[in-house]
Structure formats: C-alpha cells, structure tokens
PDB file of C-alpha atoms in Angstrom:
ATOM      1  CA  MET A   1      10.015   2.192  14.440  1.00  0.00           C
ATOM      2  CA  VAL A   2      11.721  -1.075  13.597  1.00  0.00           C
ATOM      3  CA  VAL A   3      11.218  -3.922  16.053  1.00  0.00           C
ATOM      4  CA  LEU A   4      13.641  -6.852  16.082  1.00  0.00           C
ATOM      5  CA  VAL A   5      12.472 -10.132  17.622  1.00  0.00           C
ATOM      6  CA  PHE A   6      15.084 -12.833  17.847  1.00  0.00           C
ATOM      7  CA  GLY A   7      16.247 -15.778  19.929  1.00  0.00           C
ATOM      8  CA  ALA A   8      16.624 -19.515  19.813  1.00  0.00           C
ATOM      9  CA  SER A   9      14.425 -21.831  17.819  1.00  0.00           C
ATOM     10  CA  HIS A  10      11.042 -22.623  19.403  1.00  0.00           C
ATOM     11  CA  THR A  11      10.942 -19.535  21.658  1.00  0.00           C
ATOM     12  CA  GLY A  12       7.874 -18.055  19.954  1.00  0.00           C
ATOM     13  CA  LYS A  13       9.431 -15.343  17.784  1.00  0.00           C
ATOM     14  CA  THR A  14       6.926 -15.711  14.952  1.00  0.00           C
ATOM     15  CA  LEU A  15       4.013 -15.923  17.384  1.00  0.00           C
ATOM     16  CA  LEU A  16       5.135 -12.703  19.085  1.00  0.00           C
ATOM     17  CA  ALA A  17       5.581 -10.956  15.724  1.00  0.00           C
ATOM     18  CA  GLN A  18       2.050 -12.006  14.762  1.00  0.00           C
ATOM     19  CA  LYS A  19       0.688 -10.637  18.070  1.00  0.00           C
ATOM     20  CA  LEU A  20       2.535  -7.340  17.540  1.00  0.00           C
ATOM     21  CA  LEU A  21       1.141  -7.101  14.000  1.00  0.00           C
ATOM     22  CA  GLU A  22      -2.382  -7.570  15.340  1.00  0.00           C
ATOM     23  CA  LYS A  23      -1.873  -5.120  18.233  1.00  0.00           C
ATOM     24  CA  TYR A  24       0.000  -2.308  16.440  1.00  0.00           C
ATOM     25  CA  SER A  25      -0.745  -2.979  12.753  1.00  0.00           C
ATOM     26  CA  TYR A  26       3.001  -3.024  12.034  1.00  0.00           C
ATOM     27  CA  PRO A  27       3.876  -5.327   9.154  1.00  0.00           C
ATOM     28  CA  TYR A  28       6.386  -8.029   9.893  1.00  0.00           C
ATOM     29  CA  LEU A  29       8.990  -9.891   7.951  1.00  0.00           C
ATOM     30  CA  SER A  30       9.877 -13.407   8.932  1.00  0.00           C
ATOM     31  CA  LEU A  31      13.527 -14.003   8.141  1.00  0.00           C
ATOM     32  CA  ASP A  32      12.532 -17.634   7.579  1.00  0.00           C
ATOM     33  CA  HIS A  33      10.555 -16.437   4.551  1.00  0.00           C
ATOM     34  CA  LEU A  34      13.607 -14.595   3.264  1.00  0.00           C
ATOM     35  CA  LYS A  35      15.677 -17.750   3.882  1.00  0.00           C
ATOM     36  CA  MET A  36      13.256 -19.868   1.889  1.00  0.00           C
ATOM     37  CA  GLY A  37      13.264 -17.284  -0.917  1.00  0.00           C
ATOM     38  CA  PHE A  38      17.056 -17.581  -1.188  1.00  0.00           C
ATOM     39  CA  ILE A  39      16.939 -21.387  -1.052  1.00  0.00           C
ATOM     40  CA  ARG A  40      13.998 -22.005  -3.394  1.00  0.00           C
ATOM     41  CA  SER A  41      15.167 -19.459  -5.954  1.00  0.00           C
ATOM     42  CA  GLY A  42      18.563 -21.102  -6.175  1.00  0.00           C
ATOM     43  CA  TYR A  43      20.476 -18.024  -4.939  1.00  0.00           C
ATOM     44  CA  THR A  44      22.190 -20.292  -2.412  1.00  0.00           C
ATOM     45  CA  ASP A  45      23.123 -23.931  -2.080  1.00  0.00           C
ATOM     46  CA  LEU A  46      22.640 -23.750   1.692  1.00  0.00           C
ATOM     47  CA  GLY A  47      19.990 -25.942   3.276  1.00  0.00           C
ATOM     48  CA  VAL A  48      17.167 -25.049   5.657  1.00  0.00           C
ATOM     49  CA  CYS A  49      19.145 -26.207   8.710  1.00  0.00           C
ATOM     50  CA  ASP A  50      22.390 -24.305   7.946  1.00  0.00           C
ATOM     51  CA  ASP A  51      21.586 -21.563  10.463  1.00  0.00           C
ATOM     52  CA  ASP A  52      25.073 -20.138  11.032  1.00  0.00           C
ATOM     53  CA  ALA A  53      25.883 -19.894   7.333  1.00  0.00           C
ATOM     54  CA  LEU A  54      22.408 -18.533   6.572  1.00  0.00           C
ATOM     55  CA  THR A  55      22.944 -15.690   9.047  1.00  0.00           C
ATOM     56  CA  GLY A  56      25.856 -14.501   6.911  1.00  0.00           C
ATOM     57  CA  LEU A  57      23.599 -14.512   3.863  1.00  0.00           C
ATOM     58  CA  ILE A  58      20.408 -13.116   5.388  1.00  0.00           C
ATOM     59  CA  TRP A  59      21.634 -10.527   7.896  1.00  0.00           C
ATOM     60  CA  PRO A  60      23.242  -8.115   5.369  1.00  0.00           C
ATOM     61  CA  VAL A  61      19.972  -7.984   3.412  1.00  0.00           C
ATOM     62  CA  ALA A  62      17.836  -7.594   6.556  1.00  0.00           C
ATOM     63  CA  ARG A  63      20.217  -4.928   7.885  1.00  0.00           C
ATOM     64  CA  GLU A  64      19.752  -2.773   4.793  1.00  0.00           C
ATOM     65  CA  MET A  65      15.975  -3.258   4.908  1.00  0.00           C
ATOM     66  CA  ILE A  66      16.045  -2.021   8.514  1.00  0.00           C
ATOM     67  CA  LYS A  67      18.025   1.067   7.465  1.00  0.00           C
ATOM     68  CA  THR A  68      15.567   1.780   4.660  1.00  0.00           C
ATOM     69  CA  ALA A  69      12.561   1.476   6.979  1.00  0.00           C
ATOM     70  CA  ALA A  70      14.209   3.720   9.583  1.00  0.00           C
ATOM     71  CA  GLU A  71      15.183   6.343   6.972  1.00  0.00           C
ATOM     72  CA  ASN A  72      11.585   6.476   5.785  1.00  0.00           C
ATOM     73  CA  SER A  73      10.036   6.502   9.297  1.00  0.00           C
ATOM     74  CA  GLN A  74       8.267   3.242   8.534  1.00  0.00           C
ATOM     75  CA  ASN A  75       7.162   0.726  11.126  1.00  0.00           C
ATOM     76  CA  LEU A  76       8.403  -2.814  10.620  1.00  0.00           C
ATOM     77  CA  ILE A  77       8.828  -5.942  12.720  1.00  0.00           C
ATOM     78  CA  ILE A  78      11.614  -8.306  11.707  1.00  0.00           C
ATOM     79  CA  GLU A  79      11.755 -11.668  13.409  1.00  0.00           C
ATOM     80  CA  GLY A  80      14.035 -14.632  13.158  1.00  0.00           C
ATOM     81  CA  CYS A  81      17.099 -16.380  14.458  1.00  0.00           C
ATOM     82  CA  TYR A  82      19.300 -14.772  11.786  1.00  0.00           C
ATOM     83  CA  ILE A  83      19.845 -11.522  13.706  1.00  0.00           C
ATOM     84  CA  PRO A  84      23.323 -11.539  15.242  1.00  0.00           C
ATOM     85  CA  PHE A  85      23.740 -10.437  18.857  1.00  0.00           C
ATOM     86  CA  ASP A  86      26.263  -7.797  17.795  1.00  0.00           C
ATOM     87  CA  TRP A  87      23.783  -6.245  15.342  1.00  0.00           C
ATOM     88  CA  LYS A  88      24.120  -2.750  16.870  1.00  0.00           C
ATOM     89  CA  LYS A  89      27.640  -2.365  15.420  1.00  0.00           C
ATOM     90  CA  ASP A  90      26.059  -2.115  11.964  1.00  0.00           C
ATOM     91  CA  PHE A  91      24.050   1.040  12.742  1.00  0.00           C
ATOM     92  CA  ASP A  92      24.826   4.670  13.479  1.00  0.00           C
ATOM     93  CA  ALA A  93      23.139   6.406  16.429  1.00  0.00           C
ATOM     94  CA  GLU A  94      20.319   7.911  14.348  1.00  0.00           C
ATOM     95  CA  TYR A  95      19.281   4.414  13.262  1.00  0.00           C
ATOM     96  CA  LEU A  96      19.566   2.936  16.759  1.00  0.00           C
ATOM     97  CA  GLU A  97      17.096   5.538  18.055  1.00  0.00           C
ATOM     98  CA  ASN A  98      14.467   3.989  15.783  1.00  0.00           C
ATOM     99  CA  ILE A  99      15.096   0.320  16.577  1.00  0.00           C
ATOM    100  CA  LYS A 100      13.783  -1.736  19.498  1.00  0.00           C
ATOM    101  CA  GLU A 101      15.063  -5.236  20.147  1.00  0.00           C
ATOM    102  CA  PHE A 102      13.651  -8.193  22.022  1.00  0.00           C
ATOM    103  CA  CYS A 103      15.485 -11.482  22.451  1.00  0.00           C
ATOM    104  CA  LEU A 104      13.235 -14.276  23.675  1.00  0.00           C
ATOM    105  CA  VAL A 105      14.968 -16.618  26.123  1.00  0.00           C
ATOM    106  CA  MET A 106      13.431 -19.575  27.940  1.00  0.00           C
ATOM    107  CA  THR A 107      14.855 -20.669  31.277  1.00  0.00           C
ATOM    108  CA  GLU A 108      15.971 -24.255  31.811  1.00  0.00           C
ATOM    109  CA  ASP A 109      13.109 -24.827  34.268  1.00  0.00           C
ATOM    110  CA  TYR A 110      10.590 -23.513  31.767  1.00  0.00           C
ATOM    111  CA  ILE A 111      11.907 -25.795  29.023  1.00  0.00           C
ATOM    112  CA  ARG A 112      11.943 -28.852  31.308  1.00  0.00           C
ATOM    113  CA  ASN A 113       8.442 -28.156  32.663  1.00  0.00           C
ATOM    114  CA  HIS A 114       6.876 -27.263  29.303  1.00  0.00           C
ATOM    115  CA  PHE A 115       8.820 -29.286  26.744  1.00  0.00           C
ATOM    116  CA  GLY A 116       5.697 -31.095  25.532  1.00  0.00           C
ATOM    117  CA  ASP A 117       3.960 -27.759  24.954  1.00  0.00           C
ATOM    118  CA  ILE A 118       7.029 -26.396  23.147  1.00  0.00           C
ATOM    119  CA  GLN A 119       6.955 -29.373  20.785  1.00  0.00           C
ATOM    120  CA  LYS A 120       3.187 -29.167  20.371  1.00  0.00           C
ATOM    121  CA  HIS A 121       3.261 -25.475  19.399  1.00  0.00           C
ATOM    122  CA  ALA A 122       6.302 -25.713  17.114  1.00  0.00           C
ATOM    123  CA  ASN A 123       4.112 -25.265  14.037  1.00  0.00           C
ATOM    124  CA  ALA A 124       1.547 -22.899  15.559  1.00  0.00           C
ATOM    125  CA  VAL A 125       2.137 -20.145  12.999  1.00  0.00           C
ATOM    126  CA  GLU A 126       4.221 -21.738  10.242  1.00  0.00           C
ATOM    127  CA  LYS A 127       5.208 -25.238   9.194  1.00  0.00           C
ATOM    128  CA  ARG A 128       8.840 -26.061   9.879  1.00  0.00           C
ATOM    129  CA  LEU A 129      10.906 -27.963   7.350  1.00  0.00           C
ATOM    130  CA  CYS A 130      13.736 -28.522   9.832  1.00  0.00           C
ATOM    131  CA  ASP A 131      12.173 -29.320  13.167  1.00  0.00           C
ATOM    132  CA  SER A 132      14.072 -31.779  15.268  1.00  0.00           C
ATOM    133  CA  VAL A 133      14.024 -30.334  18.768  1.00  0.00           C
ATOM    134  CA  ASP A 134      16.159 -31.821  21.513  1.00  0.00           C
ATOM    135  CA  MET A 135      15.503 -30.647  25.063  1.00  0.00           C
ATOM    136  CA  ASN A 136      19.179 -30.493  26.033  1.00  0.00           C
ATOM    137  CA  GLU A 137      20.124 -28.593  22.864  1.00  0.00           C
ATOM    138  CA  LEU A 138      17.267 -26.153  23.450  1.00  0.00           C
ATOM    139  CA  ILE A 139      18.410 -25.609  27.047  1.00  0.00           C
ATOM    140  CA  ALA A 140      22.002 -25.055  25.932  1.00  0.00           C
ATOM    141  CA  GLU A 141      21.020 -22.625  23.171  1.00  0.00           C
ATOM    142  CA  ASN A 142      18.802 -20.579  25.489  1.00  0.00           C
ATOM    143  CA  ARG A 143      21.505 -20.531  28.168  1.00  0.00           C
ATOM    144  CA  LYS A 144      24.023 -19.313  25.578  1.00  0.00           C
ATOM    145  CA  ASN A 145      21.607 -16.662  24.317  1.00  0.00           C
ATOM    146  CA  ARG A 146      21.000 -15.359  27.836  1.00  0.00           C
ATOM    147  CA  LEU A 147      24.756 -14.896  28.266  1.00  0.00           C
ATOM    148  CA  LEU A 148      24.975 -13.183  24.876  1.00  0.00           C
ATOM    149  CA  CYS A 149      22.148 -10.827  25.900  1.00  0.00           C
ATOM    150  CA  GLU A 150      24.215  -9.830  28.937  1.00  0.00           C
ATOM    151  CA  LYS A 151      27.399  -9.467  26.887  1.00  0.00           C
ATOM    152  CA  TYR A 152      25.821  -7.244  24.224  1.00  0.00           C
ATOM    153  CA  GLY A 153      23.306  -5.385  26.413  1.00  0.00           C
ATOM    154  CA  THR A 154      20.405  -6.928  24.548  1.00  0.00           C
ATOM    155  CA  ASN A 155      16.844  -6.524  25.816  1.00  0.00           C
ATOM    156  CA  CYS A 156      16.185 -10.065  27.063  1.00  0.00           C
ATOM    157  CA  VAL A 157      12.576 -11.218  27.440  1.00  0.00           C
ATOM    158  CA  LEU A 158      12.881 -14.060  29.926  1.00  0.00           C
ATOM    159  CA  ILE A 159      10.249 -16.791  29.772  1.00  0.00           C
ATOM    160  CA  GLU A 160      10.278 -18.400  33.216  1.00  0.00           C
ATOM    161  CA  LYS A 161       6.992 -19.809  34.512  1.00  0.00           C
ATOM    162  CA  GLU A 162       4.452 -19.467  31.743  1.00  0.00           C
ATOM    163  CA  TYR A 163       4.480 -18.277  28.162  1.00  0.00           C
ATOM    164  CA  LYS A 164       2.948 -14.831  28.435  1.00  0.00           C
ATOM    165  CA  VAL A 165       5.008 -12.581  26.244  1.00  0.00           C
ATOM    166  CA  ASP A 166       3.323  -9.197  25.845  1.00  0.00           C
ATOM    167  CA  ILE A 167       5.517  -6.340  24.699  1.00  0.00           C
ATOM    168  CA  GLU A 168       4.612  -2.685  24.750  1.00  0.00           C
ATOM    169  CA  LEU A 169       6.196  -0.543  22.054  1.00  0.00           C
TER     170      LEU A 169
END
C-alpha cells in the first residue's frame, strides 16, 4: 500500500509520516528530501521556497515512484506539499486501489489558538530552510486546502481542537 500525506506547510505531515513509519514499519519518503536533492545537485535553478514550480518538477518523479511501489506490492509513505489535489487523474483504477491519501488541514480556530505551538514545533522532525510562517497566510492556505479536499473528494484529516492525528491503515 502507498500512503500519501499532504497539506499545507506546518500541518505536521512529516511528523505523521514518522509516526506511521514507527507504527507500521512502512518506509517513507519526504518530498522535501527529493526537493533538496534536485536543488543541491544542480538539476534545477529553483529555490527552496518555489513551491508551485517545485510541484511541477517533483510530482512526476513521485508519481512514477508510487506506480512502481504499487506494481511491486510494496508499502511506502510519501509525504509533502508537492502532491497536487488532482493526483488521482494520473492513476488507473488498479493503482488507486493500492493508494490511501490523507490531507492534513487545520481549522482557523486551531491555528489562532495554537499558533505559538505551530511555530515552536516547526522544526520538530527536520530543519526548515524556508520557514517564515504568517498566521493569516497559514489560515488562508488551510481554508483553500479544505475547499480543494471537497472539490477533489480528498480524505481530509481535520485538526480542530488539539493535534492528535492518528491514522489507521
């Protein structure tokens, strides 16, 4: 099974992937690591904060890795903000049967009530090279992502009162 974990910055995607690795022993790939491989190797002139352009670079590679894992009945968690909401269009039915998706979305109330904690835990699993977080931008991005989850029928994991994200596979 391939598990996709995506959503806005600072929603805990990497932390969830780490928890799933520990719980299920599924390896995970952070798309941030793939991004840094492209940037540091010189395969792109894009910078660490060029998220929209990086999606166009990273997603085709991640997509084919997902297909390979599914074809070989391998378990894999892929996490990052470089998974487009319309990702399902890239897969035939036999692939989709082997993929589970989880989009992490924080509510506006959660962000307002826990913004200090969000900032404090920004580097809980990995150090960020591009880490300016603005509360209003974070609220807007999460609001947009919630609407995109509805539009594309994405499995939305809503973080409302406290950060307790525990997913059963």
